[in-house]
Tab-separated table of C-alpha atoms in Angstrom:
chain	number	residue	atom	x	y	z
I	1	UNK	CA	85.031	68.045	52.472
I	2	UNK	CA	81.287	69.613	51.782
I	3	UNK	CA	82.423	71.565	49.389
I	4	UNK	CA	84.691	69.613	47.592
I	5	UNK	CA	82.027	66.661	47.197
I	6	UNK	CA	79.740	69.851	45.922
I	7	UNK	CA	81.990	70.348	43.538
I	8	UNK	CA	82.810	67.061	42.655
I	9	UNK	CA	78.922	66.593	42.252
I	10	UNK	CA	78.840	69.734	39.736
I	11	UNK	CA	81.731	68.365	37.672
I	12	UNK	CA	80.029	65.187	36.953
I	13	UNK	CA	76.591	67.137	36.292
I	14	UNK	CA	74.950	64.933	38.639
I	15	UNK	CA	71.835	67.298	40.660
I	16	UNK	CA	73.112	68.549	43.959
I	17	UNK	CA	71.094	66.361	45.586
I	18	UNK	CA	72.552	63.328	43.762
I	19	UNK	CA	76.212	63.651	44.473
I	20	UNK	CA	75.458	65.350	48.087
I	21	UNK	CA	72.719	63.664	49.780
I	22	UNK	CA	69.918	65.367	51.327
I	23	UNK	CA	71.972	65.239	54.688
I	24	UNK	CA	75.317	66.484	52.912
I	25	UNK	CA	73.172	69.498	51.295
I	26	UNK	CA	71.683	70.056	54.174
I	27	UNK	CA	74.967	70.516	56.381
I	28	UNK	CA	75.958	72.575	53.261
I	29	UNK	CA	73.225	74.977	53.630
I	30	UNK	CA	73.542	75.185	57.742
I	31	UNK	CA	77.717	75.676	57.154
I	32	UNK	CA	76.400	78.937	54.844
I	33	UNK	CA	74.090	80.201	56.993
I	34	UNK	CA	76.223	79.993	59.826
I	35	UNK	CA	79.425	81.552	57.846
I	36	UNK	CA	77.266	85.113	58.392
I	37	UNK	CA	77.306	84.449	62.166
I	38	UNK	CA	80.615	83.060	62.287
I	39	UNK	CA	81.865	85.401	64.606
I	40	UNK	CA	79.604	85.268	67.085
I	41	UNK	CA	79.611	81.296	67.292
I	42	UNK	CA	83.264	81.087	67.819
I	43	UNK	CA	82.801	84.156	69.944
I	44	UNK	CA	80.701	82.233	71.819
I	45	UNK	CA	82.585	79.019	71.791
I	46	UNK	CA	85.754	80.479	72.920
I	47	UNK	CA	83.986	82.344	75.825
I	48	UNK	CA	82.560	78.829	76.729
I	49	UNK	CA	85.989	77.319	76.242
I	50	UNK	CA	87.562	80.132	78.491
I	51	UNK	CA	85.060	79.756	81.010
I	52	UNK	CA	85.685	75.780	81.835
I	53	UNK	CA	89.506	76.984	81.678
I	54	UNK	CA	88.968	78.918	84.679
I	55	UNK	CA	86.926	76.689	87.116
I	56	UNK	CA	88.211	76.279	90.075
I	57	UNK	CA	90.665	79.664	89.767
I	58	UNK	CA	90.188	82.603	92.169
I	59	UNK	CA	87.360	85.124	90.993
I	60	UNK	CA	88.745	88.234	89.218
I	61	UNK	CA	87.471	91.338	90.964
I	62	UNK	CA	85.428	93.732	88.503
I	63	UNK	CA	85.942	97.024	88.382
I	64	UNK	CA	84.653	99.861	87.113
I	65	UNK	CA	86.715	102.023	84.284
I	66	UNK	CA	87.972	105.093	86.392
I	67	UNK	CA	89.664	101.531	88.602
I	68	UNK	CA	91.675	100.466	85.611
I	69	UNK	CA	93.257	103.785	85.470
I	70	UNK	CA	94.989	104.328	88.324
I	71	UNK	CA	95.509	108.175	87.834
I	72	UNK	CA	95.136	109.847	91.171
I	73	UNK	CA	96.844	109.289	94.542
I	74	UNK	CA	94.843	109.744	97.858
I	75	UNK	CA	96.979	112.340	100.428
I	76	UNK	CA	96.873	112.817	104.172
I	77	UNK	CA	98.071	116.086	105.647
I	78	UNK	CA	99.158	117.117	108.993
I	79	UNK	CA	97.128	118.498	111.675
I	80	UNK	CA	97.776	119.618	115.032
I	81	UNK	CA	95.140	118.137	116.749
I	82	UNK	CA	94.206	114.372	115.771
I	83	UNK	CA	96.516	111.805	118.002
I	84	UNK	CA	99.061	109.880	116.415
I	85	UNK	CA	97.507	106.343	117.469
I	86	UNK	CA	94.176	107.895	116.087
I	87	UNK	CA	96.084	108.867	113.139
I	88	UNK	CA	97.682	104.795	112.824
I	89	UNK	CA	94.342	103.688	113.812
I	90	UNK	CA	92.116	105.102	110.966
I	91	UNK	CA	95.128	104.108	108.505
I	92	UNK	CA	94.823	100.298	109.618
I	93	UNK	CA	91.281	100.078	109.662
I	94	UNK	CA	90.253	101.587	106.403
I	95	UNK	CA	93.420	100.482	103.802
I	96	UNK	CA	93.354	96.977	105.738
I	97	UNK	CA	97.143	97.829	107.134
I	98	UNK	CA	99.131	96.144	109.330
I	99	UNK	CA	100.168	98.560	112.673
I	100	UNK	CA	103.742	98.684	111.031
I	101	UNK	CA	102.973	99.831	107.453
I	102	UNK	CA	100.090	102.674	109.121
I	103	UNK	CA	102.856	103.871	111.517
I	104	UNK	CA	104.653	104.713	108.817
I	105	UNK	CA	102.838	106.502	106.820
I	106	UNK	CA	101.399	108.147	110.253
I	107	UNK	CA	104.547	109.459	110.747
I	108	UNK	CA	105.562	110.553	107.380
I	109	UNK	CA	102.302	112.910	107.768
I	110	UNK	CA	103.876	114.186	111.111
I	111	UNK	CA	107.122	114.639	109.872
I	112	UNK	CA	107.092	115.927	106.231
I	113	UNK	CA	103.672	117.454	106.703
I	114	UNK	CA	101.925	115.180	103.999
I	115	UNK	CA	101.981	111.132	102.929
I	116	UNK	CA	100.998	109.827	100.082
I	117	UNK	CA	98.499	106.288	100.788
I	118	UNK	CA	97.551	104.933	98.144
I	119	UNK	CA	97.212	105.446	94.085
I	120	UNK	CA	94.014	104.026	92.528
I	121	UNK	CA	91.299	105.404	90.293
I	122	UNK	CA	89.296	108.427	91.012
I	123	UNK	CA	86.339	106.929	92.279
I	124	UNK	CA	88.181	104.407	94.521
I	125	UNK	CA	90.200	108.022	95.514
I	126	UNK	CA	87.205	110.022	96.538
I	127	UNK	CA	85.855	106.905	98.434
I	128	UNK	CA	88.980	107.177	100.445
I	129	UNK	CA	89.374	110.744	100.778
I	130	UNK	CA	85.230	110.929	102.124
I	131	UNK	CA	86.054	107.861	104.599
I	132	UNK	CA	89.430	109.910	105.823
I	133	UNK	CA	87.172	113.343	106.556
I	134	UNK	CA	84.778	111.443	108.354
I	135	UNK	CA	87.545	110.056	110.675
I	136	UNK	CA	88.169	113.994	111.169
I	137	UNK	CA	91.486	113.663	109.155
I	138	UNK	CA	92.368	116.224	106.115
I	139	UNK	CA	92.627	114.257	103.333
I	140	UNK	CA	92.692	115.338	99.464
I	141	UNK	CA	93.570	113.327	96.073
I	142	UNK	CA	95.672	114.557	93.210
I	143	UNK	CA	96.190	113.353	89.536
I	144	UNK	CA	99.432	111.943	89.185
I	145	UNK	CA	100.177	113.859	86.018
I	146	UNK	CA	100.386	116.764	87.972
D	1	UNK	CA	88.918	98.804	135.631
D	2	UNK	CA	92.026	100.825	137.659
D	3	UNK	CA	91.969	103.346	134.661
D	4	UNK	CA	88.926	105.804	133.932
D	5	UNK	CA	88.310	103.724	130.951
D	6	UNK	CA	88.716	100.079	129.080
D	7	UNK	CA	87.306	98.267	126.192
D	8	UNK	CA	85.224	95.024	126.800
D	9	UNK	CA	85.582	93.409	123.363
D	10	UNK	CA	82.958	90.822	122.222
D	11	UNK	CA	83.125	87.825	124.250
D	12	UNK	CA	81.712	84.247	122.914
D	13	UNK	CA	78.684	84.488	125.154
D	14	UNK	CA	77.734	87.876	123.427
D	15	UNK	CA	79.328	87.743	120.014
D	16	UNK	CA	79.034	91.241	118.332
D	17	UNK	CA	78.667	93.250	121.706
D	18	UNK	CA	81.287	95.261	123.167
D	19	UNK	CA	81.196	97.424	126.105
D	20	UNK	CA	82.874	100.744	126.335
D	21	UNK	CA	83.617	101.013	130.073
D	22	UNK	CA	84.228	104.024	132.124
D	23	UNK	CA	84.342	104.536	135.842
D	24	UNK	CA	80.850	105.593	137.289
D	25	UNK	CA	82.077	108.748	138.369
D	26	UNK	CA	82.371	109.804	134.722
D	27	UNK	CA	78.476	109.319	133.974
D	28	UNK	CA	77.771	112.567	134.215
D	29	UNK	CA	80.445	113.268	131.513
D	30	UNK	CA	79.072	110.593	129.225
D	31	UNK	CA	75.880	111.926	129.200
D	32	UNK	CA	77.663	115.161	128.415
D	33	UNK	CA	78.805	113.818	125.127
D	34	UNK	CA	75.947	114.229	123.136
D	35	UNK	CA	75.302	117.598	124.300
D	36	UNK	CA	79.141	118.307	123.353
D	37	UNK	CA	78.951	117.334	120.221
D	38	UNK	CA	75.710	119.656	119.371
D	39	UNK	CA	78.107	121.606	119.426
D	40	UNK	CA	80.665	120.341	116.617
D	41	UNK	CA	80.939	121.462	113.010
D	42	UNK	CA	82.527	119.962	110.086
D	43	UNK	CA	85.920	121.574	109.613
D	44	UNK	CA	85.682	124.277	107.159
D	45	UNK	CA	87.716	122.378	104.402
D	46	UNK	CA	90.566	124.494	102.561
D	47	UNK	CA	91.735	123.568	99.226
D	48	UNK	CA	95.106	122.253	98.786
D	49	UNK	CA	97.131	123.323	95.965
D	50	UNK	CA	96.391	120.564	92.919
D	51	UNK	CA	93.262	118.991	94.937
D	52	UNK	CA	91.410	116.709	92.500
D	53	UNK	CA	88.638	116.088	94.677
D	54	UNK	CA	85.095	116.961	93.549
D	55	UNK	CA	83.603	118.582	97.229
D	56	UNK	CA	80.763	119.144	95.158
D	57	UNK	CA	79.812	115.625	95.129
D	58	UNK	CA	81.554	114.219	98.147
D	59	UNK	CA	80.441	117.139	100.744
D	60	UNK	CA	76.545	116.157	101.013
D	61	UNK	CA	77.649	112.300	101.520
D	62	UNK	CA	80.202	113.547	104.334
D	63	UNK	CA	77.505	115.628	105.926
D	64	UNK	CA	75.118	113.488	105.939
D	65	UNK	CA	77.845	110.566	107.576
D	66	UNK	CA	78.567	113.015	110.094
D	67	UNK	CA	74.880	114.240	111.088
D	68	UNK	CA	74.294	110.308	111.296
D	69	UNK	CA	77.058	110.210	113.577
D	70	UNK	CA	75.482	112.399	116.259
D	71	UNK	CA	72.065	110.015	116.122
D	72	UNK	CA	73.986	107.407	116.839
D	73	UNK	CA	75.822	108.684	119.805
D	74	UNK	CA	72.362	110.290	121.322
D	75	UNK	CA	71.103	106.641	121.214
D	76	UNK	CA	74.250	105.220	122.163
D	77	UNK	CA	74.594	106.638	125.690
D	78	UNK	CA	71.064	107.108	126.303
D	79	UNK	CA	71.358	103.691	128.244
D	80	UNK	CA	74.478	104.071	130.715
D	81	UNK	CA	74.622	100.647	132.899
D	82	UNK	CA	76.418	100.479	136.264
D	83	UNK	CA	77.384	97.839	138.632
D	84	UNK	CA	80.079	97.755	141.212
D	85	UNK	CA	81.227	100.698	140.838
D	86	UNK	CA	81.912	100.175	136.933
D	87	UNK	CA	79.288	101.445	134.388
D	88	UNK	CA	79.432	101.146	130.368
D	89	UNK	CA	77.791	101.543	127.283
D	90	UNK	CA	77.182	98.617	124.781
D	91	UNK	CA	77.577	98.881	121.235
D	92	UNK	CA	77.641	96.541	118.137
D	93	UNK	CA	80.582	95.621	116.034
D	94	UNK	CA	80.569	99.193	114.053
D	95	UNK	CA	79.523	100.603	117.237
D	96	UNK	CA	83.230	101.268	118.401
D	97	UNK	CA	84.134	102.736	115.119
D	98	UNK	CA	81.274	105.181	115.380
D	99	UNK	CA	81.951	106.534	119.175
D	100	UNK	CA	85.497	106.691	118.034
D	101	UNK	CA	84.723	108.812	115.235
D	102	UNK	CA	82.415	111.126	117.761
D	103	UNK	CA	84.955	111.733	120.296
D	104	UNK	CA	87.277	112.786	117.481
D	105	UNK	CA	84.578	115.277	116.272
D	106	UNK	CA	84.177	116.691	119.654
D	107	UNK	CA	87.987	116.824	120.075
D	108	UNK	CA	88.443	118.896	117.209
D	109	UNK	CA	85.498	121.042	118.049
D	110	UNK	CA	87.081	121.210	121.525
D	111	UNK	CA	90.478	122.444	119.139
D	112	UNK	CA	88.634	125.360	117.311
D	113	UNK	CA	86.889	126.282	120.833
D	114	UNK	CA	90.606	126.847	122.163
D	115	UNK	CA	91.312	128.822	118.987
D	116	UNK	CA	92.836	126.112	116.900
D	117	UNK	CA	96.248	126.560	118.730
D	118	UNK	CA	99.812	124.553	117.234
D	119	UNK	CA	100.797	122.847	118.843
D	120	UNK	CA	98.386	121.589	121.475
D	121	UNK	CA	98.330	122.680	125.284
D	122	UNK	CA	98.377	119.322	127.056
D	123	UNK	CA	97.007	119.530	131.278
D	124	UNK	CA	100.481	117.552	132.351
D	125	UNK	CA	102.478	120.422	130.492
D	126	UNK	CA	100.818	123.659	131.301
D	127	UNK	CA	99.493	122.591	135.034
D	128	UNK	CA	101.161	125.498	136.573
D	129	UNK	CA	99.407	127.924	134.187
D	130	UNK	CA	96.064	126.248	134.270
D	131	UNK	CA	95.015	128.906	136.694
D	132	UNK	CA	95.604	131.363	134.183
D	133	UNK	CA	93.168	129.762	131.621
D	134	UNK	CA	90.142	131.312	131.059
D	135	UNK	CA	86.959	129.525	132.672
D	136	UNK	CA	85.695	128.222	129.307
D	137	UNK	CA	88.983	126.817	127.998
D	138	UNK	CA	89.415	125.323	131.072
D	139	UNK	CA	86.343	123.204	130.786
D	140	UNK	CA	87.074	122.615	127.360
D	141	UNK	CA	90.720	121.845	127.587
D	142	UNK	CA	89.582	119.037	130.492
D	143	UNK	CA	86.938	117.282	128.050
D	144	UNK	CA	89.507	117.111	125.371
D	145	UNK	CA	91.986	115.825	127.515
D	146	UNK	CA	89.328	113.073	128.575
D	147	UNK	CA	88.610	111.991	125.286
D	148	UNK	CA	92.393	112.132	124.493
D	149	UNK	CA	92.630	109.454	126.918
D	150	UNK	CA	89.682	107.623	125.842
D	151	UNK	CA	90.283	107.281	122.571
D	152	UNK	CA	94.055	106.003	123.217
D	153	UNK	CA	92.717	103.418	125.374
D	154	UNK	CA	90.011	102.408	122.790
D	155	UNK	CA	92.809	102.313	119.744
D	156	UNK	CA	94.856	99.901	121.749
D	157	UNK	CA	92.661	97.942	122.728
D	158	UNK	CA	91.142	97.203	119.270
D	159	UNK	CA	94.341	97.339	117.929
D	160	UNK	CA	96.372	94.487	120.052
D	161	UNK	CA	96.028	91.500	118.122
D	162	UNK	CA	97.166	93.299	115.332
């Protein structure tokens, strides 16, 4: 509408400030300026618009890059000497488990040698795999490309 | 306490404090603990076949965990309390975590001391040969037995409400 009464104003040879109005000329101006910075404004106003969206919704949990990629799964292997409820124990108490889910996976190691615990990114991995050793378990990760 | 040891888990009165109990007659071999696990090592790791994990970083933070660990304990049973017969320890929330973690380092310490045998003697299953042992194993096979026994009761304990 601006820039059609602009126009309008130019067509009729009227001054700028005849046809427009200080005010319209002035909004004119501000609408130019801000064309250059367009982005960012509706960058801005879209974050804003996002951001009363999700009031009141659960927090999203950040995470780092290597998280997002879930590339590497955390392994226990057997041992001879650490007890089974030990074993169930550490399982429970570090992935959050419930006594059912760690048994399994407990005996998975003491069966087939080996279980697999979780998949997750490699920092989240060697987190794990540092906790696990310093329950006195063997614990390695590999990439799951391999 | 009918066993040789129980878990006293945080009551309201004393929120955060537990009490690792053990009968009196085991003091001695509580304030053995410490000196047992001067003794332990970390486990030599040995590369699996397509490890990933960068020891390089994660060893020093794993060494330094486990030299905190024996600290811990040397503070930890430095106070032994007895009455009636019963005598404990008393640790903070983590605190159980922690002695768990340092009877399983002396157990596996105990394991290389025997020769890192597979499977594992067990007293109830080799009694009749136990004569045979050498003195050392002996002693050792007894402490690992103990903490065997400790450590089950602690697990289920902590883990009944589960």
């Amino acid at each position: 509408m601006i820039y059609k009464a602009f126009c309008d104003g130019l067509e009729r040879g009227g001054s700028v400030l005849e046809w427009c109005g200080k005010e319209t000329l002035s909004l004119a101006l501000e609408l130019t300026l801000l064309t250059t910075g367009f982005f960012l404004r509706s960058r801005y106003v879209f974050m804003m618009q996002n951001a009363s969206k999700t009031e009141g919704l659960p927090a999203v949990e950040t995470r780092s890059h290597s998280d997002l990629e879930p590339g590497f799964v955390v392994v226990v292997w057997n041992d001879p000497v650490n007890l089974m409820s030990y074993v169930t124990h550490v399982f429970m108490r570090l992935f959050g488990w419930p006594k059912s889910k760690a048994d399994i996976h407990m005996l998975e190691v003491h069966h087939q040698g080996k279980s697999v615990l979780v998949q997750t990114g490699r920092e989240k991995a060697e987190l794990y795999v540092g906790q696990l050793q310093n329950y006195g378990l063997t614990a390695t990760m590999e990439s799951v490309g391999e | 306490m009918n066993d040789l040891f129980d878990l006293d888990l945080p009551c309201d009165d004393e929120p955060g404090r537990t009490r690792l109990l053990f009968q009196s007659v085991l003091v001695p071999f509580v304030h053995f603990l410490p000196e047992a696990w001067k003794l332990c090592s970390l486990i030599p790791y040995s590369p699996k076949e397509h490890d990933a994990t960068d020891w390089e970083v994660l060893l020093p933070s794993i060494e330094e965990d486990f030299r905190e660990r024996g600290g811990w304990l040397r503070s930890a049973t430095a106070s032994v309390h007895t009455a009636d017969g019963i005598s404990w320890i008393q640790v903070d929330a983590d605190g159980v975590e922690s002695f768990l973690q340092c009877l399983n380092d002396i157990r596996l310490s105990c394991w290389g001391r025997l020769g890192n045998p597979d499977p594992l003697p067990h007293i109830e299953k080799i009694d009749l040969n136990f004569r045979r042992f050498p003195e050392d194993k002996k002693v050792v096979l007894s402490v690992m037995e103990l903490i065997s026994h400790w450590q089950t009761v602690i697990v289920e304990k902590v883990n009944r409400f589960s």
